[in-house]
Amino acid sequence: MTVEASRDTWARARAYQDVLTAQGAVLTDADYLQPADTLLDLYGEDIRARAFTTQDPVRGEMMLRPDFTVPIVQQHMAHGAEPARYTYMGKVFRKQEDGGDRPTEFVQVGYEVFDGTDRAAADAEVFATLAGLLKDTPVTPATGDIGILRAAVQGLNTTPARRAALMRHLWRPRRFKTLLDRFCGMTDMPASRAALLAQDDPLAGLPPVLGLRSRDQIARRIDALRADAAADPISGGERALLDALLAVRETAPFALTALRDIAVDLPSISTAVDGLAARLDALSARNIDVETLMFEASYGRTSMEYYDGFVFGFSADPALNLPPVATGGRYDALTTVLGGGTGVPAVGGVIRPTLVAAAEGAL
């Protein structure tokens, strides 16, 4: 990146932040280095593939912040009061796959809203705010709702363990499909597992401790595998409904109609679908053209794993091969985790000024 481009990036970032502070957002910031254990607890070991880590002799393993949201939520849950709105500006750091030419550090400007007065209105506020910042940029918005998919999985007529496994892998579409195929009886269990469970006593002849697991822990795991093997498959009807849900990709009004039709036979999603309807009304009230706004039921399933409701992004011309220039979503459950069991409704979004400039042809 040239010096001029770098200056342009920071100038754009400051201009965005001026807009956000003018509408009531409080300036905040977060340390470059964040405790790795917090992020690992939230995301599992997958975060290591995307984050830069280092070792501090006192604080232990640390990560260069892959985003701002987690530390901002921690700050708010420790010291904030609702309603609250924050804005921040700075660099985040992420590894790129296969040594690609995309940058490993880039500037973000964020806007986070902690306000449970009206969730739909808060969702619309964040989306419309970023849309306003991008009003002169050639981008296309897309929206989704992870909450609808979560509600569908939680409503499946299967064991709690199977529902929990599917929920863990919502963010990994291939793994999710593999599990779903097996739970529906469409594929066989792995041969190694079948061989293990075929034994009368899988622990016979094993030493008391294997690796980091005790004999009792191994026994409990085998019991869980036996219970899973004995469970009835998820019905073909439920699988068809879930597949139909995942295939919804329409302008928002048509998507709402399709989801209402699915909810007749999959009532667990009804409340979440009502939330989508309320959000569309709130977006319309902010002069967003919902008639042309795209909704994809699977949108956001490969982004940050803390989103649990509304998700959105603004993308440039596909020919530019750019990541979304702005993204965001709702993360109520994250506040509960970081708040020690007490959560607050929260939604936020980020904009990347370098990508905005690229979309506008300024670089």
mmCIF file of C-alpha atoms in Angstrom:
data_model
loop_
_atom_site.group_PDB
_atom_site.id
_atom_site.type_symbol
_atom_site.label_atom_id
_atom_site.label_comp_id
_atom_site.label_asym_id
_atom_site.label_seq_id
_atom_site.Cartn_x
_atom_site.Cartn_y
_atom_site.Cartn_z
ATOM 1 C CA MET A 1 0.000 0.000 0.000
ATOM 2 C CA THR A 2 1.344 3.450 -0.848
ATOM 3 C CA VAL A 3 1.821 6.224 1.716
ATOM 4 C CA GLU A 4 -0.948 8.198 0.009
ATOM 5 C CA ALA A 5 -3.305 5.222 0.232
ATOM 6 C CA SER A 6 -2.479 4.799 3.902
ATOM 7 C CA ARG A 7 -3.234 8.463 4.562
ATOM 8 C CA ASP A 8 -6.466 8.125 2.619
ATOM 9 C CA THR A 9 -7.403 5.089 4.722
ATOM 10 C CA TRP A 10 -6.992 6.940 8.010
ATOM 11 C CA ALA A 11 -8.709 10.057 6.674
ATOM 12 C CA ARG A 12 -11.704 7.982 5.629
ATOM 13 C CA ALA A 13 -11.705 6.193 8.977
ATOM 14 C CA ARG A 14 -11.754 9.477 10.890
ATOM 15 C CA ALA A 15 -14.558 10.793 8.687
ATOM 16 C CA TYR A 16 -16.643 7.685 9.373
ATOM 17 C CA GLN A 17 -16.015 7.967 13.085
ATOM 18 C CA ASP A 18 -17.051 11.633 13.073
ATOM 19 C CA VAL A 19 -20.444 10.556 11.706
ATOM 20 C CA LEU A 20 -20.809 7.898 14.374
ATOM 21 C CA THR A 21 -19.883 10.169 17.263
ATOM 22 C CA ALA A 22 -22.276 12.804 15.918
ATOM 23 C CA GLN A 23 -25.136 10.350 16.403
ATOM 24 C CA GLY A 24 -24.167 9.581 19.966
ATOM 25 C CA ALA A 25 -21.490 6.869 19.836
ATOM 26 C CA VAL A 26 -18.835 7.043 22.547
ATOM 27 C CA LEU A 27 -15.204 6.715 21.454
ATOM 28 C CA THR A 28 -13.491 3.591 22.790
ATOM 29 C CA ASP A 29 -10.499 1.373 22.006
ATOM 30 C CA ALA A 30 -8.990 -2.037 22.775
ATOM 31 C CA ASP A 31 -5.455 -3.327 23.381
ATOM 32 C CA TYR A 32 -3.592 -4.771 20.410
ATOM 33 C CA LEU A 33 -2.807 -7.915 22.394
ATOM 34 C CA GLN A 34 -5.726 -9.936 23.771
ATOM 35 C CA PRO A 35 -5.659 -13.003 26.044
ATOM 36 C CA ALA A 36 -5.673 -16.082 23.846
ATOM 37 C CA ASP A 37 -7.621 -18.196 26.317
ATOM 38 C CA THR A 38 -10.704 -15.972 25.973
ATOM 39 C CA LEU A 39 -10.757 -16.304 22.204
ATOM 40 C CA LEU A 40 -10.018 -20.026 22.345
ATOM 41 C CA ASP A 41 -12.894 -20.537 24.780
ATOM 42 C CA LEU A 42 -15.220 -18.722 22.394
ATOM 43 C CA TYR A 43 -14.093 -20.158 19.077
ATOM 44 C CA GLY A 44 -12.079 -23.256 19.874
ATOM 45 C CA GLU A 45 -8.722 -24.075 18.356
ATOM 46 C CA ASP A 46 -9.923 -22.960 14.887
ATOM 47 C CA ILE A 47 -9.004 -19.384 15.824
ATOM 48 C CA ARG A 48 -5.314 -20.334 15.785
ATOM 49 C CA ALA A 49 -5.447 -20.723 12.011
ATOM 50 C CA ARG A 50 -6.517 -17.086 11.647
ATOM 51 C CA ALA A 51 -4.761 -15.265 14.485
ATOM 52 C CA PHE A 52 -1.198 -14.226 15.258
ATOM 53 C CA THR A 53 -0.077 -15.494 18.664
ATOM 54 C CA THR A 54 2.764 -14.663 21.009
ATOM 55 C CA GLN A 55 3.832 -15.594 24.521
ATOM 56 C CA ASP A 56 3.957 -13.116 27.379
ATOM 57 C CA PRO A 57 6.025 -14.188 30.413
ATOM 58 C CA VAL A 58 3.356 -12.862 32.801
ATOM 59 C CA ARG A 59 0.056 -12.893 30.902
ATOM 60 C CA GLY A 60 0.636 -16.175 29.062
ATOM 61 C CA GLU A 61 -0.415 -16.774 25.455
ATOM 62 C CA MET A 62 -1.680 -13.647 23.704
ATOM 63 C CA MET A 63 -3.180 -12.906 20.287
ATOM 64 C CA LEU A 64 -3.069 -9.830 18.128
ATOM 65 C CA ARG A 65 -6.700 -8.775 18.086
ATOM 66 C CA PRO A 66 -8.535 -10.455 15.170
ATOM 67 C CA ASP A 67 -11.389 -8.007 15.716
ATOM 68 C CA PHE A 68 -12.614 -5.456 18.259
ATOM 69 C CA THR A 69 -15.967 -6.843 19.258
ATOM 70 C CA VAL A 70 -14.871 -9.271 21.978
ATOM 71 C CA PRO A 71 -12.787 -6.736 23.970
ATOM 72 C CA ILE A 72 -15.439 -4.025 23.503
ATOM 73 C CA VAL A 73 -18.109 -6.398 24.862
ATOM 74 C CA GLN A 74 -15.854 -7.235 27.805
ATOM 75 C CA GLN A 75 -15.401 -3.539 28.565
ATOM 76 C CA HIS A 76 -19.119 -2.858 28.350
ATOM 77 C CA MET A 77 -20.131 -5.834 30.475
ATOM 78 C CA ALA A 78 -17.642 -4.759 33.157
ATOM 79 C CA HIS A 79 -18.323 -1.035 33.226
ATOM 80 C CA GLY A 80 -21.143 -0.018 30.863
ATOM 81 C CA ALA A 81 -24.826 0.748 31.277
ATOM 82 C CA GLU A 82 -27.642 0.376 28.771
ATOM 83 C CA PRO A 83 -28.433 1.774 26.375
ATOM 84 C CA ALA A 84 -24.940 2.417 25.024
ATOM 85 C CA ARG A 85 -23.330 3.068 21.656
ATOM 86 C CA TYR A 86 -19.612 2.853 20.956
ATOM 87 C CA THR A 87 -17.295 3.509 18.046
ATOM 88 C CA TYR A 88 -13.662 2.480 17.639
ATOM 89 C CA MET A 89 -10.989 2.738 14.970
ATOM 90 C CA GLY A 90 -7.776 0.810 14.486
ATOM 91 C CA LYS A 91 -6.010 -2.153 12.957
ATOM 92 C CA VAL A 92 -6.969 -5.799 13.286
ATOM 93 C CA PHE A 93 -4.805 -8.755 12.320
ATOM 94 C CA ARG A 94 -5.640 -12.033 10.592
ATOM 95 C CA LYS A 95 -3.596 -14.629 8.763
ATOM 96 C CA GLN A 96 -4.495 -15.222 5.130
ATOM 97 C CA GLU A 97 -4.855 -18.656 3.571
ATOM 98 C CA ASP A 98 -2.068 -20.112 1.423
ATOM 99 C CA GLY A 99 0.052 -16.990 1.624
ATOM 100 C CA GLY A 100 -2.362 -15.008 -0.539
ATOM 101 C CA ASP A 101 -1.864 -11.375 -1.439
ATOM 102 C CA ARG A 102 -4.597 -10.075 0.849
ATOM 103 C CA PRO A 103 -3.268 -7.979 3.759
ATOM 104 C CA THR A 104 -2.796 -9.514 7.172
ATOM 105 C CA GLU A 105 -3.536 -6.235 8.942
ATOM 106 C CA PHE A 106 -6.177 -3.700 8.059
ATOM 107 C CA VAL A 107 -8.047 -0.740 9.497
ATOM 108 C CA GLN A 108 -11.601 -1.074 10.764
ATOM 109 C CA VAL A 109 -14.099 1.440 12.055
ATOM 110 C CA GLY A 110 -16.805 -0.104 14.211
ATOM 111 C CA TYR A 111 -20.185 0.766 15.632
ATOM 112 C CA GLU A 112 -21.628 -1.294 18.494
ATOM 113 C CA VAL A 113 -25.101 -0.840 19.996
ATOM 114 C CA PHE A 114 -26.129 -2.279 23.381
ATOM 115 C CA ASP A 115 -29.839 -1.568 23.558
ATOM 116 C CA GLY A 116 -32.659 -3.969 24.386
ATOM 117 C CA THR A 117 -35.460 -1.444 24.008
ATOM 118 C CA ASP A 118 -36.297 -2.658 20.495
ATOM 119 C CA ARG A 119 -34.067 -5.293 18.902
ATOM 120 C CA ALA A 120 -35.486 -4.793 15.415
ATOM 121 C CA ALA A 121 -34.935 -1.045 15.629
ATOM 122 C CA ALA A 122 -31.342 -1.523 16.827
ATOM 123 C CA ASP A 123 -30.636 -3.959 13.960
ATOM 124 C CA ALA A 124 -32.032 -1.443 11.500
ATOM 125 C CA GLU A 125 -30.046 1.382 13.080
ATOM 126 C CA VAL A 126 -26.699 -0.357 12.615
ATOM 127 C CA PHE A 127 -27.486 -1.508 9.071
ATOM 128 C CA ALA A 128 -28.819 1.896 7.995
ATOM 129 C CA THR A 129 -25.869 3.697 9.588
ATOM 130 C CA LEU A 130 -23.334 1.697 7.579
ATOM 131 C CA ALA A 131 -25.517 1.978 4.473
ATOM 132 C CA GLY A 132 -25.385 5.744 4.924
ATOM 133 C CA LEU A 133 -21.592 5.718 5.139
ATOM 134 C CA LEU A 134 -21.573 3.731 1.876
ATOM 135 C CA LYS A 135 -24.215 5.751 0.035
ATOM 136 C CA ASP A 136 -21.709 6.900 -2.626
ATOM 137 C CA THR A 137 -19.957 3.523 -2.921
ATOM 138 C CA PRO A 138 -20.956 0.912 -5.540
ATOM 139 C CA VAL A 139 -21.795 -1.970 -3.187
ATOM 140 C CA THR A 140 -24.615 -4.483 -2.893
ATOM 141 C CA PRO A 141 -26.098 -5.351 0.522
ATOM 142 C CA ALA A 142 -27.082 -8.841 1.611
ATOM 143 C CA THR A 143 -28.725 -9.970 4.830
ATOM 144 C CA GLY A 144 -29.411 -13.161 6.733
ATOM 145 C CA ASP A 145 -30.472 -14.372 10.158
ATOM 146 C CA ILE A 146 -28.481 -17.024 12.011
ATOM 147 C CA GLY A 147 -31.217 -17.029 14.638
ATOM 148 C CA ILE A 148 -33.660 -18.685 12.248
ATOM 149 C CA LEU A 149 -31.254 -21.533 11.524
ATOM 150 C CA ARG A 150 -30.447 -21.900 15.230
ATOM 151 C CA ALA A 151 -34.151 -22.132 16.033
ATOM 152 C CA ALA A 152 -34.622 -24.772 13.319
ATOM 153 C CA VAL A 153 -31.834 -26.950 14.728
ATOM 154 C CA GLN A 154 -33.029 -26.522 18.310
ATOM 155 C CA GLY A 155 -36.490 -27.641 17.224
ATOM 156 C CA LEU A 156 -35.381 -30.904 15.595
ATOM 157 C CA ASN A 157 -36.921 -34.063 17.038
ATOM 158 C CA THR A 158 -33.659 -35.703 18.022
ATOM 159 C CA THR A 159 -31.408 -36.136 21.054
ATOM 160 C CA PRO A 160 -29.966 -33.136 22.932
ATOM 161 C CA ALA A 161 -26.463 -34.394 22.110
ATOM 162 C CA ARG A 162 -27.191 -34.399 18.374
ATOM 163 C CA ARG A 163 -28.741 -30.941 18.500
ATOM 164 C CA ALA A 164 -25.702 -29.672 20.406
ATOM 165 C CA ALA A 165 -23.320 -31.181 17.827
ATOM 166 C CA LEU A 166 -25.190 -29.528 14.967
ATOM 167 C CA MET A 167 -25.223 -26.190 16.805
ATOM 168 C CA ARG A 168 -21.449 -26.353 17.296
ATOM 169 C CA HIS A 169 -20.936 -26.758 13.567
ATOM 170 C CA LEU A 170 -23.400 -24.213 12.190
ATOM 171 C CA TRP A 171 -20.334 -22.216 11.154
ATOM 172 C CA ARG A 172 -18.752 -25.106 9.274
ATOM 173 C CA PRO A 173 -21.242 -25.915 6.482
ATOM 174 C CA ARG A 174 -19.436 -29.036 5.262
ATOM 175 C CA ARG A 175 -19.083 -30.531 8.718
ATOM 176 C CA PHE A 176 -22.686 -29.572 9.493
ATOM 177 C CA LYS A 177 -23.933 -31.400 6.386
ATOM 178 C CA THR A 178 -21.804 -34.449 7.162
ATOM 179 C CA LEU A 179 -23.258 -34.674 10.663
ATOM 180 C CA LEU A 180 -26.782 -34.077 9.414
ATOM 181 C CA ASP A 181 -26.431 -36.828 6.788
ATOM 182 C CA ARG A 182 -25.305 -39.258 9.485
ATOM 183 C CA PHE A 183 -27.985 -38.235 11.972
ATOM 184 C CA CYS A 184 -30.594 -38.684 9.232
ATOM 185 C CA GLY A 185 -29.341 -42.216 8.533
ATOM 186 C CA MET A 186 -28.121 -41.280 5.058
ATOM 187 C CA THR A 187 -24.521 -42.322 5.728
ATOM 188 C CA ASP A 188 -22.948 -44.949 7.943
ATOM 189 C CA MET A 189 -20.977 -44.143 11.051
ATOM 190 C CA PRO A 190 -17.177 -44.180 10.611
ATOM 191 C CA ALA A 191 -15.807 -47.712 10.372
ATOM 192 C CA SER A 192 -13.435 -47.183 13.304
ATOM 193 C CA ARG A 193 -16.336 -46.159 15.537
ATOM 194 C CA ALA A 194 -18.472 -49.106 14.402
ATOM 195 C CA ALA A 195 -15.617 -51.493 15.195
ATOM 196 C CA LEU A 196 -15.154 -49.939 18.630
ATOM 197 C CA LEU A 197 -18.830 -50.204 19.534
ATOM 198 C CA ALA A 198 -19.030 -53.784 18.269
ATOM 199 C CA GLN A 199 -16.724 -54.902 21.080
ATOM 200 C CA ASP A 200 -18.334 -56.260 24.237
ATOM 201 C CA ASP A 201 -15.792 -54.389 26.369
ATOM 202 C CA PRO A 202 -13.845 -51.729 24.398
ATOM 203 C CA LEU A 203 -11.757 -50.966 27.510
ATOM 204 C CA ALA A 204 -10.564 -54.541 28.014
ATOM 205 C CA GLY A 205 -6.792 -54.696 28.204
ATOM 206 C CA LEU A 206 -6.285 -50.923 28.137
ATOM 207 C CA PRO A 207 -4.072 -49.230 30.740
ATOM 208 C CA PRO A 208 -5.744 -47.032 33.410
ATOM 209 C CA VAL A 209 -4.780 -43.763 31.690
ATOM 210 C CA LEU A 210 -4.430 -43.041 27.973
ATOM 211 C CA GLY A 211 -2.924 -39.681 27.113
ATOM 212 C CA LEU A 212 -4.800 -36.867 28.890
ATOM 213 C CA ARG A 213 -8.010 -38.837 29.431
ATOM 214 C CA SER A 214 -8.761 -41.089 32.399
ATOM 215 C CA ARG A 215 -10.352 -44.501 32.055
ATOM 216 C CA ASP A 216 -13.637 -43.083 33.424
ATOM 217 C CA GLN A 217 -13.626 -40.294 30.839
ATOM 218 C CA ILE A 218 -13.070 -42.791 28.036
ATOM 219 C CA ALA A 219 -15.872 -44.971 29.375
ATOM 220 C CA ARG A 220 -18.278 -42.031 29.466
ATOM 221 C CA ARG A 221 -17.366 -41.155 25.891
ATOM 222 C CA ILE A 222 -18.028 -44.722 24.739
ATOM 223 C CA ASP A 223 -21.389 -44.670 26.541
ATOM 224 C CA ALA A 224 -22.258 -41.438 24.688
ATOM 225 C CA LEU A 225 -21.287 -43.036 21.357
ATOM 226 C CA ARG A 226 -23.468 -46.058 22.120
ATOM 227 C CA ALA A 227 -26.428 -43.791 22.974
ATOM 228 C CA ASP A 228 -25.940 -41.894 19.714
ATOM 229 C CA ALA A 229 -25.784 -45.112 17.706
ATOM 230 C CA ALA A 230 -29.059 -46.255 19.278
ATOM 231 C CA ALA A 231 -30.904 -42.983 18.573
ATOM 232 C CA ASP A 232 -33.620 -42.873 15.928
ATOM 233 C CA PRO A 233 -32.655 -40.965 12.768
ATOM 234 C CA ILE A 234 -33.912 -37.460 12.132
ATOM 235 C CA SER A 235 -36.961 -37.850 9.914
ATOM 236 C CA GLY A 236 -36.878 -37.258 6.188
ATOM 237 C CA GLY A 237 -39.605 -34.651 6.601
ATOM 238 C CA GLU A 238 -37.577 -32.585 9.048
ATOM 239 C CA ARG A 239 -34.504 -32.903 6.844
ATOM 240 C CA ALA A 240 -36.485 -31.666 3.836
ATOM 241 C CA LEU A 241 -37.713 -28.660 5.819
ATOM 242 C CA LEU A 242 -34.186 -27.819 6.961
ATOM 243 C CA ASP A 243 -32.873 -28.122 3.403
ATOM 244 C CA ALA A 244 -35.684 -25.870 2.175
ATOM 245 C CA LEU A 245 -34.814 -23.297 4.829
ATOM 246 C CA LEU A 246 -31.123 -23.318 3.921
ATOM 247 C CA ALA A 247 -32.023 -22.866 0.245
ATOM 248 C CA VAL A 248 -33.983 -19.640 0.823
ATOM 249 C CA ARG A 249 -32.327 -16.884 -1.188
ATOM 250 C CA GLU A 250 -34.769 -14.214 -2.293
ATOM 251 C CA THR A 251 -35.512 -10.547 -1.960
ATOM 252 C CA ALA A 252 -36.567 -9.991 1.630
ATOM 253 C CA PRO A 253 -40.376 -9.945 1.162
ATOM 254 C CA PHE A 254 -40.337 -13.192 -0.861
ATOM 255 C CA ALA A 255 -37.925 -14.755 1.641
ATOM 256 C CA LEU A 256 -40.268 -13.827 4.481
ATOM 257 C CA THR A 257 -43.166 -15.506 2.693
ATOM 258 C CA ALA A 258 -41.097 -18.662 2.058
ATOM 259 C CA LEU A 259 -40.000 -18.822 5.698
ATOM 260 C CA ARG A 260 -43.549 -18.356 6.953
ATOM 261 C CA ASP A 261 -44.588 -21.309 4.770
ATOM 262 C CA ILE A 262 -41.771 -23.452 6.241
ATOM 263 C CA ALA A 263 -42.734 -22.363 9.768
ATOM 264 C CA VAL A 264 -46.153 -23.999 9.343
ATOM 265 C CA ASP A 265 -44.432 -27.412 9.504
ATOM 266 C CA LEU A 266 -41.377 -26.270 11.500
ATOM 267 C CA PRO A 267 -42.946 -24.124 14.228
ATOM 268 C CA SER A 268 -39.710 -23.745 16.187
ATOM 269 C CA ILE A 269 -38.668 -20.969 13.763
ATOM 270 C CA SER A 270 -41.889 -18.950 14.081
ATOM 271 C CA THR A 271 -40.618 -16.477 16.683
ATOM 272 C CA ALA A 272 -37.388 -15.869 14.741
ATOM 273 C CA VAL A 273 -39.358 -15.353 11.526
ATOM 274 C CA ASP A 274 -41.561 -12.827 13.331
ATOM 275 C CA GLY A 275 -38.336 -11.074 14.297
ATOM 276 C CA LEU A 276 -37.337 -10.889 10.641
ATOM 277 C CA ALA A 277 -40.703 -9.312 9.801
ATOM 278 C CA ALA A 278 -40.252 -6.699 12.535
ATOM 279 C CA ARG A 279 -36.736 -5.950 11.286
ATOM 280 C CA LEU A 280 -37.952 -5.373 7.739
ATOM 281 C CA ASP A 281 -40.518 -2.911 9.067
ATOM 282 C CA ALA A 282 -37.779 -1.129 11.045
ATOM 283 C CA LEU A 283 -35.518 -1.012 7.986
ATOM 284 C CA SER A 284 -38.345 0.458 5.904
ATOM 285 C CA ALA A 285 -38.832 3.115 8.572
ATOM 286 C CA ARG A 286 -35.186 4.088 8.004
ATOM 287 C CA ASN A 287 -35.751 4.398 4.244
ATOM 288 C CA ILE A 288 -34.044 1.119 3.325
ATOM 289 C CA ASP A 289 -35.590 -0.388 0.178
ATOM 290 C CA VAL A 290 -36.493 -3.805 1.552
ATOM 291 C CA GLU A 291 -38.276 -4.726 -1.687
ATOM 292 C CA THR A 292 -34.886 -5.176 -3.364
ATOM 293 C CA LEU A 293 -32.864 -6.163 -0.278
ATOM 294 C CA MET A 294 -31.512 -9.714 -0.576
ATOM 295 C CA PHE A 295 -32.004 -12.249 2.194
ATOM 296 C CA GLU A 296 -30.050 -15.528 2.297
ATOM 297 C CA ALA A 297 -30.818 -18.034 5.025
ATOM 298 C CA SER A 298 -27.212 -19.309 4.909
ATOM 299 C CA TYR A 299 -25.606 -15.869 4.836
ATOM 300 C CA GLY A 300 -22.849 -15.349 7.395
ATOM 301 C CA ARG A 301 -22.206 -19.005 8.210
ATOM 302 C CA THR A 302 -18.467 -18.691 7.538
ATOM 303 C CA SER A 303 -17.877 -15.386 9.350
ATOM 304 C CA MET A 304 -17.215 -14.705 13.027
ATOM 305 C CA GLU A 305 -18.901 -17.378 15.117
ATOM 306 C CA TYR A 306 -20.399 -15.120 17.754
ATOM 307 C CA TYR A 307 -23.274 -13.904 15.572
ATOM 308 C CA ASP A 308 -26.575 -15.473 16.620
ATOM 309 C CA GLY A 309 -29.223 -13.373 14.876
ATOM 310 C CA PHE A 310 -29.325 -10.724 12.157
ATOM 311 C CA VAL A 311 -26.239 -10.714 9.895
ATOM 312 C CA PHE A 312 -25.393 -8.487 6.946
ATOM 313 C CA GLY A 313 -22.683 -7.405 4.557
ATOM 314 C CA PHE A 314 -22.012 -4.926 1.762
ATOM 315 C CA SER A 315 -20.007 -6.294 -1.177
ATOM 316 C CA ALA A 316 -18.323 -4.631 -4.138
ATOM 317 C CA ASP A 317 -18.395 -5.824 -7.745
ATOM 318 C CA PRO A 318 -17.379 -9.528 -7.712
ATOM 319 C CA ALA A 319 -14.881 -8.798 -10.494
ATOM 320 C CA LEU A 320 -12.798 -6.858 -7.952
ATOM 321 C CA ASN A 321 -12.345 -10.008 -5.840
ATOM 322 C CA LEU A 322 -12.654 -8.073 -2.576
ATOM 323 C CA PRO A 323 -13.945 -9.225 0.803
ATOM 324 C CA PRO A 324 -17.112 -7.444 1.960
ATOM 325 C CA VAL A 325 -16.350 -3.788 2.598
ATOM 326 C CA ALA A 326 -18.642 -3.736 5.659
ATOM 327 C CA THR A 327 -20.200 -6.490 7.768
ATOM 328 C CA GLY A 328 -22.081 -6.888 11.003
ATOM 329 C CA GLY A 329 -24.692 -8.673 13.022
ATOM 330 C CA ARG A 330 -26.339 -9.437 16.344
ATOM 331 C CA TYR A 331 -24.426 -11.222 19.103
ATOM 332 C CA ASP A 332 -26.666 -11.410 22.187
ATOM 333 C CA ALA A 333 -25.244 -14.762 23.332
ATOM 334 C CA LEU A 334 -21.682 -13.413 23.319
ATOM 335 C CA THR A 335 -22.613 -10.803 25.919
ATOM 336 C CA THR A 336 -23.970 -13.574 28.150
ATOM 337 C CA VAL A 337 -20.735 -15.557 27.892
ATOM 338 C CA LEU A 338 -18.514 -12.536 28.547
ATOM 339 C CA GLY A 339 -20.898 -11.153 31.160
ATOM 340 C CA GLY A 340 -20.642 -14.191 33.401
ATOM 341 C CA GLY A 341 -24.150 -15.388 32.643
ATOM 342 C CA THR A 342 -25.813 -11.990 32.421
ATOM 343 C CA GLY A 343 -26.335 -10.762 28.879
ATOM 344 C CA VAL A 344 -27.715 -7.718 27.085
ATOM 345 C CA PRO A 345 -29.041 -7.365 23.526
ATOM 346 C CA ALA A 346 -26.213 -6.203 21.262
ATOM 347 C CA VAL A 347 -25.631 -5.622 17.562
ATOM 348 C CA GLY A 348 -22.775 -4.018 15.670
ATOM 349 C CA GLY A 349 -20.924 -3.623 12.414
ATOM 350 C CA VAL A 350 -17.568 -2.661 10.939
ATOM 351 C CA ILE A 351 -16.458 -0.857 7.800
ATOM 352 C CA ARG A 352 -13.032 -1.194 6.164
ATOM 353 C CA PRO A 353 -11.997 2.091 4.554
ATOM 354 C CA THR A 354 -9.282 0.570 2.343
ATOM 355 C CA LEU A 355 -11.839 -1.729 0.733
ATOM 356 C CA VAL A 356 -14.271 1.160 0.327
ATOM 357 C CA ALA A 357 -11.577 3.073 -1.516
ATOM 358 C CA ALA A 358 -10.854 0.069 -3.717
ATOM 359 C CA ALA A 359 -14.549 -0.300 -4.524
ATOM 360 C CA GLU A 360 -14.700 3.341 -5.497
ATOM 361 C CA GLY A 361 -11.619 3.021 -7.682
ATOM 362 C CA ALA A 362 -9.601 5.342 -5.454
ATOM 363 C CA LEU A 363 -6.605 2.971 -5.188
#
